[in-house]
CSV table of C-alpha atoms and ligand atoms in Angstrom, one decimal:
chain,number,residue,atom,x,y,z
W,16,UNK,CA,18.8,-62.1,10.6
W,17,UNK,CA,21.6,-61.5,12.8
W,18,UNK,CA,21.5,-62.0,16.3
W,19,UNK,CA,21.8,-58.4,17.3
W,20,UNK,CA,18.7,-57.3,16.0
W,21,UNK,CA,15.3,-57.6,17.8
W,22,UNK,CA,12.5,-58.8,16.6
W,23,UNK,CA,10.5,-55.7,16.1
W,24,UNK,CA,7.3,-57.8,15.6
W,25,UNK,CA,6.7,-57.6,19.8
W,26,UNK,CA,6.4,-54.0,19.3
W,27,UNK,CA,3.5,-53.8,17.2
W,28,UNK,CA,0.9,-55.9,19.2
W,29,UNK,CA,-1.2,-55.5,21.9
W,30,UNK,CA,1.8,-55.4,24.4
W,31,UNK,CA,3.9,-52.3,22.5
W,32,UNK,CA,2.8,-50.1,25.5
W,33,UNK,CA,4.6,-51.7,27.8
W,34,UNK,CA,7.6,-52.9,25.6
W,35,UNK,CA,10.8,-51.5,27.1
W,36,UNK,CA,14.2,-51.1,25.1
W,37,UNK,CA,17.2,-50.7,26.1
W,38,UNK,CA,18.4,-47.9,28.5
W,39,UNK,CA,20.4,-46.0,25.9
W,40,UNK,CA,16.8,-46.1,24.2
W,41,UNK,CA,16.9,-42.4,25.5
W,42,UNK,CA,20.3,-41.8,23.5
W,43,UNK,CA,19.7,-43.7,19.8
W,44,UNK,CA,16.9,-45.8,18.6
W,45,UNK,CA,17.1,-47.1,14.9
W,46,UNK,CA,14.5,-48.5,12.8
W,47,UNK,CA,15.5,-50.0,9.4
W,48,UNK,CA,13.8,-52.1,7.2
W,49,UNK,CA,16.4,-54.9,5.9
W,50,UNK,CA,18.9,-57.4,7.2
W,51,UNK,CA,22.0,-55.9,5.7
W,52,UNK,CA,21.1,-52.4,6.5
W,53,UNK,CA,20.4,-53.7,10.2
W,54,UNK,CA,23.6,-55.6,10.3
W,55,UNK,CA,25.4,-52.4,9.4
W,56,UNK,CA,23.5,-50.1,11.7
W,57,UNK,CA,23.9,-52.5,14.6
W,58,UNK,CA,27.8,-52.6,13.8
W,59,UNK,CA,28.0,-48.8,14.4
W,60,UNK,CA,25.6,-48.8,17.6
W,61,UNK,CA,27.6,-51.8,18.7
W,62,UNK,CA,31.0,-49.8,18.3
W,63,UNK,CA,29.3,-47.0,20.0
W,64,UNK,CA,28.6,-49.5,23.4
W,65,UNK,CA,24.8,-48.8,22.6
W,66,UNK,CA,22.7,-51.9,24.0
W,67,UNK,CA,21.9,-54.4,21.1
W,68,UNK,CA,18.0,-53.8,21.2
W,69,UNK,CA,18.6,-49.9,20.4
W,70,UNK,CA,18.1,-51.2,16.2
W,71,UNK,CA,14.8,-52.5,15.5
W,72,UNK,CA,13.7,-54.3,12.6
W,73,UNK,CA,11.0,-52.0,11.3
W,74,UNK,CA,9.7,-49.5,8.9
W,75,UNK,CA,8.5,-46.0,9.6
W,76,UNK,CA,5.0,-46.8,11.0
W,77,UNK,CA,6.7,-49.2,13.4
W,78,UNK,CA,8.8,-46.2,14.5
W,79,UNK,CA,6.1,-43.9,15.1
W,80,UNK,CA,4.2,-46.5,17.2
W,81,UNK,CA,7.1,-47.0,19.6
W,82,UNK,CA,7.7,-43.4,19.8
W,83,UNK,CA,3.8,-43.3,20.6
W,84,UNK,CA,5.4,-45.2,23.8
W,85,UNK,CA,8.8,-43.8,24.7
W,86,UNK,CA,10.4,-40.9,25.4
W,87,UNK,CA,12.2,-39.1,22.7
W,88,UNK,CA,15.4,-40.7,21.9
W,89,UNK,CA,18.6,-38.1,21.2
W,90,UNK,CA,19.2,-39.7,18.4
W,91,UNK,CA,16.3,-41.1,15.8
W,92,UNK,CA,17.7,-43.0,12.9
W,93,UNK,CA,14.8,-44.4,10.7
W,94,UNK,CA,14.5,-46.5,7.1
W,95,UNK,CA,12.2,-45.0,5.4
W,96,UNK,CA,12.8,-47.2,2.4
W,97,UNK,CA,9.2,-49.2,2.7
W,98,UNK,CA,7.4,-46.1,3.2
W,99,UNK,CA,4.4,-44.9,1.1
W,100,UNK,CA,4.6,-41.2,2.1
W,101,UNK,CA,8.1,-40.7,3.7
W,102,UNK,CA,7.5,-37.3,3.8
W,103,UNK,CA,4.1,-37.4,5.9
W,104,UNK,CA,5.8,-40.2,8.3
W,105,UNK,CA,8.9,-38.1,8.9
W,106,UNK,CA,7.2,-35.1,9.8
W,107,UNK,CA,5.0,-37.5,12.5
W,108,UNK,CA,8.2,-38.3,14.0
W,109,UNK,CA,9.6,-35.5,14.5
W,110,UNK,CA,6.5,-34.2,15.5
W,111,UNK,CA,6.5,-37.1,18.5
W,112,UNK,CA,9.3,-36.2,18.9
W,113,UNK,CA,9.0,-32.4,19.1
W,114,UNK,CA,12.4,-31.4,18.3
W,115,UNK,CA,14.0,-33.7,21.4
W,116,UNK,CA,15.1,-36.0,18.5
W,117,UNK,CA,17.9,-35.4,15.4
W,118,UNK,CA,16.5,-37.8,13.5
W,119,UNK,CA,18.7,-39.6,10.6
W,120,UNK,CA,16.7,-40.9,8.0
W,121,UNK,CA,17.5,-43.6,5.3
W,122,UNK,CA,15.7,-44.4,1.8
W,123,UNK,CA,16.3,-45.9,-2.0
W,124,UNK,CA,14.9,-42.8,-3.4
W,125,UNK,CA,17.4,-40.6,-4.6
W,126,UNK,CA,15.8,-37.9,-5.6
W,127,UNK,CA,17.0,-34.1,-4.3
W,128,UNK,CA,13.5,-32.3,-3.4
W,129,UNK,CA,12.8,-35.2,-1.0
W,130,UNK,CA,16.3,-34.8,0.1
W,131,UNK,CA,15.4,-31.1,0.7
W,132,UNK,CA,11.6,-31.6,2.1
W,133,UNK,CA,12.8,-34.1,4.2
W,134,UNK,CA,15.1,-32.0,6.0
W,135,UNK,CA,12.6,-28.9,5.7
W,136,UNK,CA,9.7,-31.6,7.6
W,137,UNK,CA,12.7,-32.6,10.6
W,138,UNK,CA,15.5,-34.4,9.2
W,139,UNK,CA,18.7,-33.8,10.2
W,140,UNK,CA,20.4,-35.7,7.4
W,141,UNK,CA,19.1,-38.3,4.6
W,142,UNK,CA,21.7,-40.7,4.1
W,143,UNK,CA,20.9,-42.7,0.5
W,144,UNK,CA,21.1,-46.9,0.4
W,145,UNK,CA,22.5,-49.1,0.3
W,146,UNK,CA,24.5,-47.0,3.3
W,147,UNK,CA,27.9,-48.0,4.6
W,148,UNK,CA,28.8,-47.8,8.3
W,149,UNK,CA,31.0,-45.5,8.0
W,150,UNK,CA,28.5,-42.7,6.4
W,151,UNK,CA,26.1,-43.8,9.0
W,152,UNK,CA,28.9,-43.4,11.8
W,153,UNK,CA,29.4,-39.7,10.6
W,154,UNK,CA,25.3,-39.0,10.4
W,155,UNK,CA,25.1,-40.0,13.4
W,156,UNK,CA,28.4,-37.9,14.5
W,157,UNK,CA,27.0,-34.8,13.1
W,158,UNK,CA,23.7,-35.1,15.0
W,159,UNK,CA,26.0,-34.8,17.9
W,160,UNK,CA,27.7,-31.7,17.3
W,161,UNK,CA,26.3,-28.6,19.5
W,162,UNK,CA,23.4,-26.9,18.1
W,163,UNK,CA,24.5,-23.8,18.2
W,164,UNK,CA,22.0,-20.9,18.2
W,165,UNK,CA,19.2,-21.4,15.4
W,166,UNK,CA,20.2,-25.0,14.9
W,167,UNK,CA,17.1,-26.4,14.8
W,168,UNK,CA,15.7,-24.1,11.7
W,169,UNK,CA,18.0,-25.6,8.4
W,170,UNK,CA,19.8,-22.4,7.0
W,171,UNK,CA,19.9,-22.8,3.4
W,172,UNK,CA,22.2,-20.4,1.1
W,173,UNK,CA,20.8,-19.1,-2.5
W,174,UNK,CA,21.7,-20.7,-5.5
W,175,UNK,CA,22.0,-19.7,-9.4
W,176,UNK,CA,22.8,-22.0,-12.2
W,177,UNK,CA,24.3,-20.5,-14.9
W,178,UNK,CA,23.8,-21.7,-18.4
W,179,UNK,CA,25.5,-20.4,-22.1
W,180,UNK,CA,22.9,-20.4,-24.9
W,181,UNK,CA,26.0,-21.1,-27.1
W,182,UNK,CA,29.6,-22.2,-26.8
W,183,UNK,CA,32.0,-19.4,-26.1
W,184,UNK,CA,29.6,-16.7,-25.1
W,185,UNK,CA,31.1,-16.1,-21.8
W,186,UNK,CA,29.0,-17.6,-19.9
W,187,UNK,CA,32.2,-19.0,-17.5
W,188,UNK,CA,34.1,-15.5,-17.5
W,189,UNK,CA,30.0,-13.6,-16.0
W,190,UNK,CA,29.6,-16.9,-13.5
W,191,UNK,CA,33.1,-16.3,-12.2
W,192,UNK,CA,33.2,-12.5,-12.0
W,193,UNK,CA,29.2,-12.6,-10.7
W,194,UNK,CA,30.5,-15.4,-7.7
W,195,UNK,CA,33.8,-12.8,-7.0
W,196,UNK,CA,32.2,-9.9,-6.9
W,197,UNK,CA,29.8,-11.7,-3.8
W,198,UNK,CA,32.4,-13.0,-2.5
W,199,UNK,CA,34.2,-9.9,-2.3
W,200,UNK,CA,32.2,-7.0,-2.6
W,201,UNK,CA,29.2,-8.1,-0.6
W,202,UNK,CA,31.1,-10.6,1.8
W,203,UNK,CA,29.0,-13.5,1.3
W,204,UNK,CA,30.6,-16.8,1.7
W,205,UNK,CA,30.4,-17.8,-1.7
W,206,UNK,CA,31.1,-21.4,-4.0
W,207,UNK,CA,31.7,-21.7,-7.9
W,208,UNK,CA,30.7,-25.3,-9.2
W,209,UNK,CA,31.9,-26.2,-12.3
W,210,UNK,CA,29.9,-28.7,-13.5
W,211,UNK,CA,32.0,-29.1,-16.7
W,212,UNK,CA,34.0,-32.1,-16.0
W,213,UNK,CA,36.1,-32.2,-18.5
W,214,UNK,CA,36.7,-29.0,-19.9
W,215,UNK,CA,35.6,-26.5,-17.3
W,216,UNK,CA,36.9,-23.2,-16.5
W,217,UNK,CA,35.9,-22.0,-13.3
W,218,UNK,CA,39.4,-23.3,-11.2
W,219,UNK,CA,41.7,-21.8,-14.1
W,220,UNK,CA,39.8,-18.2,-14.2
W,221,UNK,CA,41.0,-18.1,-11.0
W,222,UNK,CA,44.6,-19.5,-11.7
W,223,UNK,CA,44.5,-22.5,-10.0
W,224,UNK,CA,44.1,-26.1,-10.4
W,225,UNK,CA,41.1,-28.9,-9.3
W,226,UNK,CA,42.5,-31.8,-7.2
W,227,UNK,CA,40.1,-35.0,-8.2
W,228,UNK,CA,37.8,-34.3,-4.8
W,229,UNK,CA,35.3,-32.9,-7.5
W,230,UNK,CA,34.7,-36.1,-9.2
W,231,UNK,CA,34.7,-38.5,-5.8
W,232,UNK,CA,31.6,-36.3,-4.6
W,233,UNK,CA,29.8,-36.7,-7.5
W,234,UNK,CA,30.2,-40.7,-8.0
W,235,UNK,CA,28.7,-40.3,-3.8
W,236,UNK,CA,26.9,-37.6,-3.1
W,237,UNK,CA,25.4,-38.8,-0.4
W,238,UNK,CA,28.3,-39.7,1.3
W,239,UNK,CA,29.5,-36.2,0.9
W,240,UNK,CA,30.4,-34.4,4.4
W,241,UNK,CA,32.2,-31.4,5.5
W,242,UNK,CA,35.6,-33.2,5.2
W,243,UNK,CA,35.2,-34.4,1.9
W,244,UNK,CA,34.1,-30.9,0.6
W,245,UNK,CA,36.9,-29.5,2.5
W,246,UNK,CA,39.4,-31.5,0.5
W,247,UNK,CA,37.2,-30.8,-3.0
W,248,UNK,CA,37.3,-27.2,-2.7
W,249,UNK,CA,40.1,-25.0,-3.3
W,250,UNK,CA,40.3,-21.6,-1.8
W,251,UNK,CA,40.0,-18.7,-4.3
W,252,UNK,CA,39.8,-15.9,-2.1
W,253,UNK,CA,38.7,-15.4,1.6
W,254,UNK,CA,35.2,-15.9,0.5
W,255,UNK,CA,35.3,-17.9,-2.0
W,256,UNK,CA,35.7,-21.5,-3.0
W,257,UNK,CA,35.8,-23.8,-6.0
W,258,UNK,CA,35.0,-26.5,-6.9
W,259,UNK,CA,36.2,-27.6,-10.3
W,260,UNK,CA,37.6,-30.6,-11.7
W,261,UNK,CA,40.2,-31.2,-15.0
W,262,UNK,CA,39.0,-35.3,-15.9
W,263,UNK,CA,40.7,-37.1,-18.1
W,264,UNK,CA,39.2,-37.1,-21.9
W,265,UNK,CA,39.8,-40.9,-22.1
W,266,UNK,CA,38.3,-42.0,-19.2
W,267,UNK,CA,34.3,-42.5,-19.1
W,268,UNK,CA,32.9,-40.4,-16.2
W,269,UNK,CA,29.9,-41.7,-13.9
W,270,UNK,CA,27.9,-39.2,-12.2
W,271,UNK,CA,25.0,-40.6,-10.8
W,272,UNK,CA,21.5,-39.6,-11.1
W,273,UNK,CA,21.0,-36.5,-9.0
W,274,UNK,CA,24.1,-36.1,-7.6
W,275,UNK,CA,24.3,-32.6,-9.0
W,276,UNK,CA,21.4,-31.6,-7.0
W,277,UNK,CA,21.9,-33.2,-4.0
W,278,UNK,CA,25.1,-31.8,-3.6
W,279,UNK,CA,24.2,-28.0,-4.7
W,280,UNK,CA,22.2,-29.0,-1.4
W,281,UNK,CA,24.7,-30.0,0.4
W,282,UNK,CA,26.8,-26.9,-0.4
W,283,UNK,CA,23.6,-24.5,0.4
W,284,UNK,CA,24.0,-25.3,4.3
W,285,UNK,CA,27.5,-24.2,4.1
W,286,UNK,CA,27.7,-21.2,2.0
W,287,UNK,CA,25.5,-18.1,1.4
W,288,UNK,CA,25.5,-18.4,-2.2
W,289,UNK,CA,26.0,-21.6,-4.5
W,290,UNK,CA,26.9,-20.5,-8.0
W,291,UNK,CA,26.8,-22.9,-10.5
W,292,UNK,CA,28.2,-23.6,-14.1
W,293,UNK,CA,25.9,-25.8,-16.2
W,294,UNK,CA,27.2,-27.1,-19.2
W,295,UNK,CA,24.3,-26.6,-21.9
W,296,UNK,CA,24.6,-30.0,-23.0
W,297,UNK,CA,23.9,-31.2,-19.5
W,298,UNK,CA,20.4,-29.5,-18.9
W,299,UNK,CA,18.1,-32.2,-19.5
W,300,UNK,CA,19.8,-34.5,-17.3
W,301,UNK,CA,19.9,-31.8,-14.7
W,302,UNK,CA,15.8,-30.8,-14.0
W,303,UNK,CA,16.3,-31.0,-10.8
W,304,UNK,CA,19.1,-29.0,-10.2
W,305,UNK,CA,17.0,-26.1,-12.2
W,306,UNK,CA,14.3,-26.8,-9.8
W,307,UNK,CA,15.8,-26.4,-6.8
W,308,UNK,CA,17.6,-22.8,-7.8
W,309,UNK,CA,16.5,-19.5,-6.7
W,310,UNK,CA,18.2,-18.4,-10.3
W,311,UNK,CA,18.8,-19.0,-13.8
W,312,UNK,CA,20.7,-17.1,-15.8
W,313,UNK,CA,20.8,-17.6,-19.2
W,314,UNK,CA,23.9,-15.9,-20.9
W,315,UNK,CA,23.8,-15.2,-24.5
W,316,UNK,CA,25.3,-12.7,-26.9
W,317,UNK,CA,23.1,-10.8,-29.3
W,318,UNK,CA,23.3,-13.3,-32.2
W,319,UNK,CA,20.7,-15.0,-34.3
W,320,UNK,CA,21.5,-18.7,-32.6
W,321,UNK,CA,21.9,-16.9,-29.3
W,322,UNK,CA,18.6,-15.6,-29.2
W,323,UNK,CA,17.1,-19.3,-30.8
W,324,UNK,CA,18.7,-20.9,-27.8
W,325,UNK,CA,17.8,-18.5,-25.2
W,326,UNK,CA,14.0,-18.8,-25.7
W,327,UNK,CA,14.6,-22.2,-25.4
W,328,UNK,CA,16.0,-22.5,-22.6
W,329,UNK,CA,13.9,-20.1,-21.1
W,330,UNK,CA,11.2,-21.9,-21.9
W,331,UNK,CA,12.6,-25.1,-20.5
W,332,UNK,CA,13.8,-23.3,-17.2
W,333,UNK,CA,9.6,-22.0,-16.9
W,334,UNK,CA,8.9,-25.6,-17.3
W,335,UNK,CA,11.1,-27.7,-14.9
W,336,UNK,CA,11.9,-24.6,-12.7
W,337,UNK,CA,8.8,-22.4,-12.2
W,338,UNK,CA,9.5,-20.5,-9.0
W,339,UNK,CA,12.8,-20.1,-10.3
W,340,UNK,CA,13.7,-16.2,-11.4
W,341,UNK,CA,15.2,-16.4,-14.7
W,342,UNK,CA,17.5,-13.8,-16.2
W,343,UNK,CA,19.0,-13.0,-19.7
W,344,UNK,CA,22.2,-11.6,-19.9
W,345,UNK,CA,23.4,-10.4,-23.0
W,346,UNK,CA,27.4,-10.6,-23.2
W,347,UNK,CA,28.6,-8.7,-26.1
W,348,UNK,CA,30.8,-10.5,-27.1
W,349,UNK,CA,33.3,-11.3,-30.4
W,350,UNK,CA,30.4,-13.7,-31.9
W,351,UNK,CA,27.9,-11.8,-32.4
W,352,UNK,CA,29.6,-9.7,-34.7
W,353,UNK,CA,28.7,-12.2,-37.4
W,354,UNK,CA,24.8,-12.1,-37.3
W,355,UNK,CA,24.1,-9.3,-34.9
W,356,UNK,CA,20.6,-8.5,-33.5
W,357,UNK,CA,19.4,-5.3,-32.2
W,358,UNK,CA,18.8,-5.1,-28.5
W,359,UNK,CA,15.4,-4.1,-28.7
W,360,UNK,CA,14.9,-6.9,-31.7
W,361,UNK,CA,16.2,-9.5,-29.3
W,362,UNK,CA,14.4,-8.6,-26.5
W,363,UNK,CA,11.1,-8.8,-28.9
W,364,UNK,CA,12.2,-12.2,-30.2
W,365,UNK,CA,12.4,-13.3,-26.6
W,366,UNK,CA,9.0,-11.9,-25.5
W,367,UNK,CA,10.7,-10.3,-22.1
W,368,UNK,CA,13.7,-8.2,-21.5
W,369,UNK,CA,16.9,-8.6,-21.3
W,370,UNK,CA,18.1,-8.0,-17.6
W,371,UNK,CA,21.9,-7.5,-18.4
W,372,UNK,CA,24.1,-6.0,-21.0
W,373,UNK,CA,27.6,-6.3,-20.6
W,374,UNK,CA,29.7,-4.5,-22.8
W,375,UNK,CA,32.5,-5.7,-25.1
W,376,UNK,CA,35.7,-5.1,-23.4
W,377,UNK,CA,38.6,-7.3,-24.9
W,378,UNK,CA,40.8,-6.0,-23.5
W,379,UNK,CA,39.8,-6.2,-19.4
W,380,UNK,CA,38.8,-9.7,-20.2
W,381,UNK,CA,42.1,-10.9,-21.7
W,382,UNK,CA,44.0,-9.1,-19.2
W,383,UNK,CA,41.7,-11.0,-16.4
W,384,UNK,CA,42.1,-14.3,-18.1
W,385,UNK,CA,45.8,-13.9,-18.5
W,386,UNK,CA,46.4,-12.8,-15.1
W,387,UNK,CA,43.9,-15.5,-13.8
W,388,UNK,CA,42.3,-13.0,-12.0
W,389,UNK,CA,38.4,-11.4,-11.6
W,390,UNK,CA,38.1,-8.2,-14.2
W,391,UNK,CA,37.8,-6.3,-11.2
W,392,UNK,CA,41.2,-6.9,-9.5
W,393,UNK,CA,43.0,-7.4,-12.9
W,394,UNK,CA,42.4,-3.4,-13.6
W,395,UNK,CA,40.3,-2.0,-15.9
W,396,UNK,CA,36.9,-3.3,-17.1
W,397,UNK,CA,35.3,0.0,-16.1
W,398,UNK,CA,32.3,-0.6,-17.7
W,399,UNK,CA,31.6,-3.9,-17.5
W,400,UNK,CA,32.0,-4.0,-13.7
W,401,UNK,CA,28.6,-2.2,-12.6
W,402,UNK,CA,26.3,-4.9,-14.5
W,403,UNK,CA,28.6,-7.6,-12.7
W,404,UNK,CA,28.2,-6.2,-9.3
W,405,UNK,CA,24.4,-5.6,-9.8
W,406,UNK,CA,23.7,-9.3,-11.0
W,407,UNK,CA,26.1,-10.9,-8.7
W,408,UNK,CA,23.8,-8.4,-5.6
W,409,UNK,CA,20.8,-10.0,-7.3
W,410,UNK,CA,21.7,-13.7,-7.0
W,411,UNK,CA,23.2,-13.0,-3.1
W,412,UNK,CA,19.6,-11.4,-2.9
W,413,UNK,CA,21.3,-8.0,-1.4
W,414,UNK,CA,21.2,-4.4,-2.8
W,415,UNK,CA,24.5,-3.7,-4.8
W,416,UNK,CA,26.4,-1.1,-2.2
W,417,UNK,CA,28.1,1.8,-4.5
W,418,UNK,CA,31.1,1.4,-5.6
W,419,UNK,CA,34.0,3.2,-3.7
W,420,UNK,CA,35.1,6.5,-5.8
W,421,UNK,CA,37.9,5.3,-6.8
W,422,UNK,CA,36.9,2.6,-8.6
W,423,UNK,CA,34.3,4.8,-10.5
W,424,UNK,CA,37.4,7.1,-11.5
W,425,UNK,CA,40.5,4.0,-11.6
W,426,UNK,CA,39.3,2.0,-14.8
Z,529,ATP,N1,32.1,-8.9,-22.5
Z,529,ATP,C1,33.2,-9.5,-23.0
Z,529,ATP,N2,34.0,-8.7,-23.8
Z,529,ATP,C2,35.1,-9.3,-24.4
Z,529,ATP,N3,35.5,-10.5,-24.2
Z,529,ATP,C3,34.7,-11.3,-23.4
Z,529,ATP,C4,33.5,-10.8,-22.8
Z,529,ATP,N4,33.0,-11.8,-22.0
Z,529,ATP,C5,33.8,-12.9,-22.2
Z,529,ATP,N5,34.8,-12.6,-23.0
Z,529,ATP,C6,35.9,-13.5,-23.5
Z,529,ATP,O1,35.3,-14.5,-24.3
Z,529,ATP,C7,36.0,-15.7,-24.2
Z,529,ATP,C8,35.0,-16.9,-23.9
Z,529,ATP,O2,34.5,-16.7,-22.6
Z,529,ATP,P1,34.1,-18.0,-21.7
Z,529,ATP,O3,35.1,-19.0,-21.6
Z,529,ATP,O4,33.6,-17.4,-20.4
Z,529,ATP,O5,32.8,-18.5,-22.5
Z,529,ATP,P2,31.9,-19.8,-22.2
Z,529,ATP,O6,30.6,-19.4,-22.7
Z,529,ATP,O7,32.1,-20.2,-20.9
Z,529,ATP,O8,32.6,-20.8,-23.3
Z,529,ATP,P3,32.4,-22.4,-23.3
Z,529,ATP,O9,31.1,-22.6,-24.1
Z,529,ATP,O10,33.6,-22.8,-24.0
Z,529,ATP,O11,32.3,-22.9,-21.9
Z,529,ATP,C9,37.0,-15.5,-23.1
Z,529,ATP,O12,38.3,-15.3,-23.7
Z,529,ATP,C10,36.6,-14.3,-22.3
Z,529,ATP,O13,37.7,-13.6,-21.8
Z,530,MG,MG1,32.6,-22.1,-20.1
């Protein structure tokens, strides 16, 4: 145990009334639950000039029986590693605390709805161990920025996962166009993830290219703050943001368990709307990410496959994502020229209807994709561009305003 720390165990007795800590008890009081995270912890505090006795050697019961005794500290930082309902014992704290603290929690479970409920029950951040001093340095910086009107209440954006029933259906070309046309038309501060490693789309639609930022979020996600994002993102418009990579095909690629979904979270504080390309193959390992999303939209064409896959997945997303609202969008495309289905037979097959048609337009897409550009700047596309605006209002959860005259005249 290193010197630094203090024994927590005179806290809990008979005397824990009359224990006093430190001064700067009334500026940063940590609680953690094992040596190493202590040492770390107590390396930040010390670099801070915060007395030795502000980290205590406890779990989250310990915590709430000292704040039973002291007043609030600014700053709460607590393990909640050892805890049988973190959840419960979080919202006790910050309860005690009644919104005096932020309060930083720590814990092994990495697992996004906790992530979320935690912060929903008081949190101001959930930091994932083992922790490092410098992510705990930046928690701990970001509880000190001003709270700025409404801080206290966690603004969360929307979010929609897109998902092709079958390779090459378009689902890319309807994510990208659905996140521009928010971006643009509605001016809602918008971000494209392209959860396709390896041979996504999302950066190139727009003609530009994904710096490796991408990847480094994902191997950390908890590590993940507004300067890494900055540098993962790349600016597609004055709205709108990527995030995209182009990984090497040689090179084995660790994401780790969750990280998709904790960083959609992480993204939802910053922007209105999180749209999100899920590569099909990647659904089971991605339940929670389908959970947490106010949408899925399923993008098919009208082909015999398309509709197999569609009522699977469908019935997959009313499984792992039941307050979800999913949505079929049928993308005429080339492929189902070669076993075409009826509209009304397809909506049949998939015992609901379909919520989107967009119509076969070769020639707007091409000229999009060549120019690198949304259908709606590249010219033309006047048909398609009304059931991209009203799914794209959907997912921002707006109205889709008109569109100006000209546009209804100007292919
Ligand atoms: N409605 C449409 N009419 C004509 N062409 C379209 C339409 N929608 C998409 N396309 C074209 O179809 C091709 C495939 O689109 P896209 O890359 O978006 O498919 P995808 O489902 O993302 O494919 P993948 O499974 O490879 O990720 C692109 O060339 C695109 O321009
Ligand atoms: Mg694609």
């Amino acid at each position: 145990m290193t010197a630094h720390i203090a024994k927590f165990s005179t806290l809990l007795g008979p005397n824990a009334g009359k224990v006093q800590l430190a001064d700067e008890s009334d500026v940063f009081v940590a609680f953690v639950c094992d040596d190493v995270t202590a040492e770390i912890v107590g390396r930040v505090s010390a670099a801070r000039g915060w007395a030795a006795s502000a980290v205590q050697c406890g779990d989250s019961m310990a915590a709430i029986r000292t704040l039973a005794v002291i007043p609030p500290p600014k700053i709460l930082l607590v393990d909640l590693a050892g805890s049988q309902e973190p959840l419960a014992d979080l919202a006790a704290m910050a309860d005690m605390t009644k919104g005096q603290s932020r309060i930083v929690a720590l814990g092994a479970v990495n697992d996004m709805r906790l992530y979320r409920d935690l912060l929903a029950a008081g949190a101001s951040d959930y930091l994932l161990k083992p922790v490092t001093a410098e992510a705990v340095e930046a928690a701990i910086a970001r509880t000190e920025k001003p709270a700025g009107p409404g801080a206290e209440t966690v603004r969360s954006g929307r979010a929609a996962v897109f998902i092709g029933a079958r390779g090459g259906v378009g689902a890319s070309t309807v994510a990208a166009n659905a996140a521009w046309t928010v971006a643009h038309d509605l001016r809602r501060r918008t971000v494209l993830v392209d959860f396709d490693l390896q041979f996504g789309t999302a950066a190139l639609a727009f003609d530009l290219e994904p710096n490796g930022g991408f990847r480094e979020a994902l191997a950390t996600p908890e590590r993940v703050d507004d300067l890494l994002l900055d540098r993962a993102m790349i600016r597609a418009g004055e709205r709108l943001m990527i995030l995209g990579a182009e990984e090497s095909l040689d090179t084995p690629l660790t994401v780790t368990a969750g990280a998709a979904a904790l960083l959609m979270e992480k993204l939802r504080l910053r922007f209105d709307l999180v749209v999100v390309e899920l590569p099909r193959t990647s659904v089971a390992d991605a339940h929670d990410l389908l959970g947490a999303a106010n949408d899925i939209v399923v993008v098919t064409d009208l082909s015999l496959a398309g509709l197999r896959d569609s009522v699977r997945l469908t019935r997959l997303a009313g499984q792992v994502a039941p307050t979800a609202r999913v949505s079929i969008v049928a993308n005429r495309t080339m492929a189902e020229r070669k076993t075409p289905v009826a509209e009304g037979d397809f909506a049949r097959g998939l015992g609901r209807k379909i919520d989107y048609v967009i119509p076969f337009d070769p020639k707007a897409f091409s000229r999009a994709a060549n120019a690198g550009q949304p259908v709606a700047r590249a010219g033309g596309g006047k048909d398609v561009i009304p059931a991209l605006r009203k799914l794209g209002a959907a997912l921002a959860g707006v109205k889709a305003p008109p569109l100006p005259f000209w546009r209804r005249w100007l292919g």
